[in-house]
Short mmCIF file of C-alpha atoms in Angstrom, two decimals:
data_model
loop_
_atom_site.label_atom_id
_atom_site.label_comp_id
_atom_site.label_asym_id
_atom_site.label_seq_id
_atom_site.Cartn_x
_atom_site.Cartn_y
_atom_site.Cartn_z
CA MET B 1 -14.69 48.73 146.47
CA GLU B 2 -13.67 47.07 143.39
CA THR B 3 -10.88 49.45 142.96
CA LEU B 4 -7.40 48.98 144.50
CA LYS B 5 -7.49 52.43 146.34
CA ASP B 6 -10.76 51.68 147.86
CA ILE B 7 -8.89 48.07 149.26
CA GLU B 8 -5.94 49.51 150.61
CA ASP B 9 -8.49 52.08 152.17
CA PHE B 10 -10.69 49.27 153.99
CA ILE B 11 -7.13 47.57 155.19
CA ASP B 12 -5.94 51.01 156.72
CA VAL B 13 -9.27 51.22 158.54
CA THR B 14 -9.69 47.21 159.62
CA LYS B 15 -5.95 47.80 161.09
CA LYS B 16 -6.87 50.52 163.00
CA ARG B 17 -9.71 48.94 164.80
CA ILE B 18 -7.62 45.77 165.24
CA ALA B 19 -5.14 47.82 166.78
CA LEU B 20 -8.27 49.19 169.23
CA PHE B 21 -9.62 46.32 169.80
CA GLU B 22 -6.17 44.43 171.24
CA SER B 23 -5.28 47.72 172.95
CA LYS B 24 -8.63 47.41 174.97
CA LEU B 25 -7.93 43.47 175.64
CA LYS B 26 -4.26 44.20 176.56
CA GLU B 27 -5.63 46.75 179.00
CA HIS B 28 -7.91 44.74 180.82
CA GLU B 29 -5.41 41.61 181.02
CA SER B 30 -2.75 44.40 182.81
CA GLY B 31 -5.65 45.73 184.69
CA VAL B 32 -5.35 49.54 183.21
CA SER B 33 -8.83 49.20 182.44
CA ARG B 34 -10.83 46.29 183.10
CA MET B 35 -13.92 45.38 181.36
CA SER B 36 -17.20 43.36 182.18
CA ALA B 37 -17.07 40.02 181.04
CA MET B 38 -19.65 40.26 178.32
CA ALA B 39 -17.87 43.26 176.93
CA LYS B 40 -14.44 41.49 177.12
CA ALA B 41 -15.70 38.33 174.85
CA SER B 42 -17.79 41.14 172.55
CA SER B 43 -14.15 42.15 172.34
CA GLU B 44 -12.56 39.25 171.02
CA THR B 45 -15.48 38.57 168.70
CA LYS B 46 -14.79 42.04 167.19
CA LEU B 47 -11.30 41.00 167.24
CA ASP B 48 -11.57 37.78 165.42
CA GLU B 49 -13.95 39.46 163.03
CA MET B 50 -11.52 41.92 161.96
CA LEU B 51 -8.79 39.60 161.49
CA ASN B 52 -10.95 37.62 159.09
CA LEU B 53 -12.17 40.52 157.23
CA LEU B 54 -8.28 41.95 157.62
CA GLN B 55 -7.16 38.64 155.73
CA SER B 56 -10.52 38.85 152.92
CA TYR B 57 -9.09 42.44 152.68
CA GLU B 58 -5.28 41.43 152.21
CA ALA B 59 -6.60 38.59 149.57
CA LYS B 60 -8.81 40.86 147.61
CA ARG B 61 -5.75 43.49 147.09
CA ASP B 62 -3.32 41.00 146.25
CA GLU B 63 -5.74 39.69 143.52
CA LEU B 64 -6.16 43.21 142.27
CA VAL B 65 -2.57 44.35 142.04
CA LYS B 66 -1.91 40.93 140.06
CA ILE B 67 -4.89 41.86 137.64
CA ASP B 68 -3.44 45.61 137.40
CA SER B 69 0.27 44.76 136.72
CA GLU B 70 -1.15 41.99 133.99
CA VAL B 71 -3.36 44.54 132.23
CA LEU B 72 -1.33 47.35 132.24
CA LYS B 73 1.45 44.63 131.23
CA LYS B 74 -0.43 43.61 128.33
CA ILE B 75 -1.25 47.19 127.44
CA GLU B 76 2.15 47.88 127.26
CA ASP B 77 2.91 44.91 125.34
CA GLU B 78 0.60 45.99 122.74
CA ALA B 79 2.42 49.70 122.21
CA ARG B 80 5.55 48.24 121.89
CA LEU B 81 4.14 46.01 119.41
CA GLN B 82 2.24 48.94 117.34
CA GLU B 83 5.30 51.03 118.05
CA LEU B 84 7.48 48.47 116.27
CA LYS B 85 5.18 47.46 113.40
CA ILE B 86 5.52 51.83 112.58
CA TYR B 87 9.03 51.78 113.02
CA ALA B 88 9.89 48.85 110.53
CA LEU B 89 7.58 50.49 107.90
CA ASN B 90 9.28 53.47 108.30
CA GLN B 91 12.57 52.39 108.33
CA LYS B 92 14.08 52.07 104.85
CA LYS B 93 12.94 56.27 105.06
CA ARG B 94 14.70 56.79 107.82
CA ILE B 95 18.37 55.04 106.80
CA LEU B 96 17.81 56.88 103.15
CA SER B 97 17.85 60.03 104.91
CA ASN B 98 20.15 59.47 107.37
CA ILE B 99 23.08 61.63 106.36
CA GLU B 100 25.57 60.06 108.72
CA ILE B 101 25.66 56.75 106.73
CA SER B 102 27.52 56.15 103.56
CA ASP B 103 26.00 54.87 100.23
CA GLU B 104 27.46 51.71 100.28
CA ILE B 105 26.69 50.78 104.10
CA LYS B 106 22.62 52.15 102.74
CA LYS B 107 22.92 49.79 99.72
CA GLU B 108 23.99 46.69 102.32
CA ILE B 109 21.41 47.52 104.60
CA LEU B 110 18.79 48.11 101.86
CA LYS B 111 19.89 44.68 100.64
CA THR B 112 19.53 43.24 103.72
CA LEU B 113 15.98 43.80 104.33
CA ASP B 114 14.98 42.57 101.12
CA GLU B 115 16.33 39.40 102.49
CA LEU B 116 14.67 39.03 105.72
CA PRO B 117 11.55 37.24 106.93
CA SER B 118 8.99 40.19 106.68
CA ASN B 119 8.18 39.38 110.62
CA ILE B 120 12.25 40.07 111.73
CA ILE B 121 12.78 43.67 112.83
CA PHE B 122 15.82 45.14 113.73
CA ARG B 123 16.60 48.50 115.05
CA ASP B 124 18.36 50.42 112.95
CA GLU B 125 21.71 50.37 114.51
CA GLU B 126 21.69 46.76 114.13
CA LEU B 127 21.04 47.03 110.52
CA ILE B 128 23.85 49.41 110.47
CA ASP B 129 26.39 47.10 112.54
CA LEU B 130 24.95 44.65 110.65
CA ALA B 131 25.98 45.54 107.26
CA GLU B 132 29.49 46.91 108.31
CA LYS B 133 30.19 43.38 108.94
CA SER B 134 29.10 41.99 106.25
CA LEU B 135 31.15 45.03 103.69
CA GLN B 136 34.63 43.25 106.18
CA LEU B 137 33.30 39.77 105.42
CA ASN B 138 33.75 37.88 101.95
CA LEU B 139 30.30 37.04 99.85
CA ARG B 140 30.68 33.25 100.90
CA GLU B 141 30.45 34.62 104.30
CA VAL B 142 27.60 37.14 103.77
CA ASP B 143 25.56 34.05 102.25
CA GLU B 144 25.84 32.09 104.86
CA HIS B 145 25.36 34.82 107.13
CA LEU B 146 21.54 35.25 105.37
CA LYS B 147 21.70 31.36 104.59
CA THR B 148 21.34 31.30 108.76
CA ILE B 149 18.72 33.68 109.04
CA LYS B 150 16.29 31.61 106.55
CA LYS B 151 17.23 28.39 108.81
CA ILE B 152 16.47 29.90 111.94
CA LYS B 153 12.79 31.03 110.09
CA ILE B 154 12.01 27.76 108.54
CA ASP B 155 12.90 26.12 112.08
CA PHE B 156 10.72 28.20 114.35
CA ASP B 157 7.81 27.99 111.73
CA GLY B 158 8.52 24.13 112.81
CA LEU B 159 8.49 24.17 116.38
CA PHE B 160 5.88 26.77 117.00
CA LYS B 161 3.19 26.42 113.89
CA ASN B 162 0.77 23.97 116.56
CA ILE B 163 0.86 25.90 119.70
CA ASP B 164 -2.13 27.64 120.32
CA THR B 165 -1.22 31.38 121.06
CA SER B 166 -4.41 32.75 120.49
CA ASP B 167 -4.56 33.49 124.51
CA ILE B 168 -1.52 35.61 123.72
CA LYS B 169 -2.15 39.08 122.18
CA GLU B 170 1.41 40.34 122.41
CA ILE B 171 2.42 37.32 120.29
CA ASP B 172 4.00 38.76 117.59
CA PHE B 173 6.02 41.29 119.44
CA LEU B 174 7.18 38.19 121.28
CA ASN B 175 7.60 35.71 118.06
CA ASN B 176 9.93 38.61 116.53
CA GLN B 177 11.90 39.17 119.92
CA ILE B 178 12.58 35.25 120.18
CA LEU B 179 14.10 35.19 116.23
CA VAL B 180 16.03 37.94 116.66
CA LEU B 181 17.39 37.16 119.91
CA THR B 182 17.93 33.16 118.58
CA LEU B 183 20.50 34.73 115.54
CA GLN B 184 22.15 37.27 117.70
CA PHE B 185 22.95 34.66 120.44
CA HIS B 186 24.13 32.32 117.17
CA THR B 187 26.44 35.05 116.21
CA PHE B 188 27.76 35.52 119.69
CA VAL B 189 28.46 31.95 119.92
CA GLU B 190 30.07 31.32 116.43
CA ASN B 191 31.83 34.43 116.77
CA LEU B 192 33.45 32.95 120.22
CA ASN B 193 33.95 29.79 118.55
CA GLU B 194 36.13 31.16 116.23
CA ALA B 195 37.65 33.81 118.73
CA TYR B 196 39.06 30.53 120.65
CA LYS B 197 40.44 29.07 117.15
CA ASP B 198 42.20 32.00 116.73
CA GLU B 199 44.16 31.79 119.98
CA ASN B 200 44.72 27.70 119.56
CA LYS B 201 42.08 27.05 122.34
CA LYS B 202 38.73 25.48 122.17
CA PHE B 203 35.15 27.19 123.49
CA ALA B 204 33.90 24.44 125.65
CA GLY B 205 30.31 26.21 125.56
CA LEU B 206 28.32 27.60 127.37
CA PRO B 207 27.18 26.67 131.27
CA LYS B 208 23.66 25.58 131.82
CA TYR B 209 21.24 27.58 133.63
CA GLU B 210 18.32 26.38 136.03
CA ASP B 211 14.90 27.50 135.65
CA TRP B 212 14.10 28.17 139.24
CA TRP B 213 16.62 31.26 138.69
CA ILE B 214 13.96 32.31 136.32
CA ASP B 215 10.79 31.41 138.04
CA GLU B 216 11.66 33.16 141.55
CA MET B 217 14.13 35.84 140.71
CA TRP B 218 11.72 38.92 141.52
CA PHE B 219 11.22 37.69 145.04
CA SER B 220 14.42 35.41 145.75
CA HIS B 221 18.18 36.89 146.27
CA LEU B 222 19.61 33.67 145.68
CA ALA B 223 17.53 33.28 142.34
CA TYR B 224 18.67 37.01 141.38
CA PHE B 225 22.78 36.46 141.92
CA SER B 226 22.85 33.34 140.84
CA LEU B 227 21.42 34.47 137.49
CA LEU B 228 24.10 37.57 137.39
CA LYS B 229 26.76 35.19 138.63
CA TRP B 230 25.98 32.82 135.54
CA LYS B 231 26.12 36.21 133.56
CA LYS B 232 29.22 36.72 134.67
CA ILE B 233 30.97 33.15 134.02
CA ILE B 234 30.06 33.39 130.69
CA LYS B 235 31.54 37.04 130.39
CA LYS B 236 34.58 36.23 131.33
CA PHE B 237 34.84 33.86 128.10
CA CYS B 238 34.39 36.87 126.09
CA LEU B 239 37.66 37.91 124.77
CA THR B 240 36.78 41.21 123.12
CA LYS B 241 34.64 44.40 124.51
CA LEU B 242 32.38 43.88 121.23
CA GLN B 243 31.82 40.28 122.46
CA LYS B 244 31.07 41.61 126.26
CA LYS B 245 29.10 44.33 124.69
CA SER B 246 27.34 41.82 122.83
CA TRP B 247 26.58 39.37 125.55
CA ASN B 248 24.73 42.47 127.81
CA ILE B 249 22.45 42.54 125.49
CA ILE B 250 21.59 38.87 124.53
CA PHE B 251 21.47 38.27 128.63
CA ALA B 252 19.26 41.14 129.28
CA ASN B 253 17.32 40.04 126.03
CA TRP B 254 17.13 36.42 127.15
CA VAL B 255 16.10 37.35 130.58
CA SER B 256 13.22 39.14 129.37
CA ILE B 257 11.88 36.64 127.16
CA LYS B 258 12.16 33.68 129.60
CA ASP B 259 10.79 36.28 132.65
CA VAL B 260 7.08 36.90 129.72
CA VAL B 261 6.44 33.15 128.63
CA ASN B 262 7.31 32.23 131.86
CA GLY B 263 4.56 33.87 133.16
CA PHE B 264 2.25 32.46 131.00
CA GLY B 265 2.34 29.23 133.66
CA GLU B 266 1.55 26.00 132.22
CA LYS B 267 -0.54 27.49 129.27
CA GLY B 268 2.61 28.52 128.00
CA TYR B 269 5.15 25.42 128.50
CA GLU B 270 4.85 24.40 125.06
CA TYR B 271 5.81 27.60 123.68
CA GLN B 272 8.63 27.86 126.36
CA PHE B 273 10.08 24.31 125.64
CA ALA B 274 10.23 25.44 121.42
CA PHE B 275 11.48 28.70 122.55
CA ASP B 276 14.28 26.61 124.43
CA SER B 277 14.77 23.70 121.84
CA LEU B 278 15.61 26.89 119.02
CA ILE B 279 18.29 28.67 121.14
CA LEU B 280 19.66 24.83 121.69
CA LYS B 281 19.83 24.78 118.52
CA TYR B 282 21.24 27.76 117.34
CA ALA B 283 23.71 28.89 120.56
CA GLN B 284 23.73 25.18 122.38
CA LEU B 285 22.40 26.86 125.31
CA ASN B 286 20.72 24.36 127.96
CA GLU B 287 18.89 23.81 130.92
CA GLU B 288 20.31 21.60 133.94
CA LEU B 289 18.03 18.99 134.03
CA VAL B 290 19.74 16.41 137.00
CA ASP B 291 18.22 16.75 140.45
CA LYS B 292 22.29 16.07 141.79
CA ASN B 293 23.95 18.60 139.45
CA LEU B 294 20.86 21.16 140.32
CA GLU B 295 21.77 20.91 144.22
CA ASN B 296 25.67 20.61 143.40
CA ILE B 297 24.91 24.00 141.20
CA GLU B 298 22.72 25.66 144.04
CA LYS B 299 25.44 25.11 147.28
CA PHE B 300 28.21 26.71 144.88
CA MET B 301 25.86 30.01 143.89
CA THR B 302 24.85 29.81 147.85
CA GLN B 303 28.70 30.22 148.67
CA GLU B 304 29.50 32.53 146.24
CA THR B 305 26.68 35.20 146.70
CA LYS B 306 27.48 34.72 150.87
CA LYS B 307 30.56 36.12 149.67
CA GLU B 308 29.16 39.49 148.66
CA ASP B 309 26.96 39.70 152.08
CA PHE B 310 26.74 37.28 154.89
CA SER B 311 24.24 38.31 156.85
CA ILE B 312 22.14 36.61 154.08
CA LYS B 313 19.50 33.67 155.13
CA TYR B 314 18.02 32.46 152.13
CA ALA B 315 14.42 30.74 152.27
CA LYS B 316 13.23 27.21 150.88
CA HIS B 317 12.61 27.11 147.38
CA ASN B 318 11.50 24.80 145.16
CA ARG B 319 14.75 24.11 142.46
CA THR B 320 12.54 21.33 140.61
CA THR B 321 9.89 23.86 139.12
CA SER B 322 6.37 22.59 137.35
CA TYR B 323 8.11 23.90 134.06
CA LEU B 324 11.02 21.62 134.79
CA LEU B 325 8.80 18.55 135.39
CA TYR B 326 6.76 19.24 132.05
CA LYS B 327 10.38 19.50 130.05
CA ARG B 328 11.68 16.28 131.30
CA GLU B 329 9.13 14.46 130.35
CA ARG B 330 9.19 16.26 126.95
CA LEU B 331 12.65 15.36 126.44
CA LYS B 332 11.98 11.58 127.21
CA GLY B 333 9.43 11.54 124.61
CA LEU B 334 11.60 12.70 122.10
CA SER B 335 14.52 10.34 123.20
#
């Protein structure tokens, strides 16, 4: 009875027995098939027992589903981490043997790999793109870019060094993803700033997001569509196809990391706060913390999403998540 399939089988059998007792009692009430007082009382008692049993089985099933998904996720994360380590180990060999890359690009990639901190891992295509851009820049700009990478690593170490992550098995993989995302996010925002300057305009910065969008995105239609709407708003700031492509990748990576860290619950609040602080510093992306603004943004998002589907009815939810309360207190302590 400890496997999910066993529980599902018991639920199925119990539902059938409940239907049988309900049918008997219904026939008795309608006069189709009368039962004795003792038989009726026995059926009612059995029905109550079956309903309680069903509730117990369903609770057990939900628990097993959660455990199975958590175990599966850990296995997948550990597999990804191992795959990433092997990927990084063979990276130089792959780059050197790639006949489609010019010697100049290869030389620039190898130089970048030597400059990168050991736990920041880029995909081959990202390194090629980075090398091509570096060759287009002057030496001062290349130097500034490498300095930024090192600064991010120093700030990362400072923010995360005292956080207990012993319970997080995929922590190395997650740390690497955060470092790469921070650099990508920083480069994206800096690129927008420069592009707007070239157009004699001023980039106003990224709009704030709300924590409950992440917290409820898997079961709230409004949370999911609010995230997509927020993504579209930022995409409108992009002036080139490359910027739009970059934003699609950054958004997917950011949501993925936020979702994973959010899944740690209260024990991950400190880690999540450090991650948010790093992104705030290098991409100026901030979370909305003011209740009135949270309410106004939700009203706007509700109106926007209902334009797409007037049949949507939104269930009540909690704008003020427990992590939001934690974050407010942390920021008070820093001010």
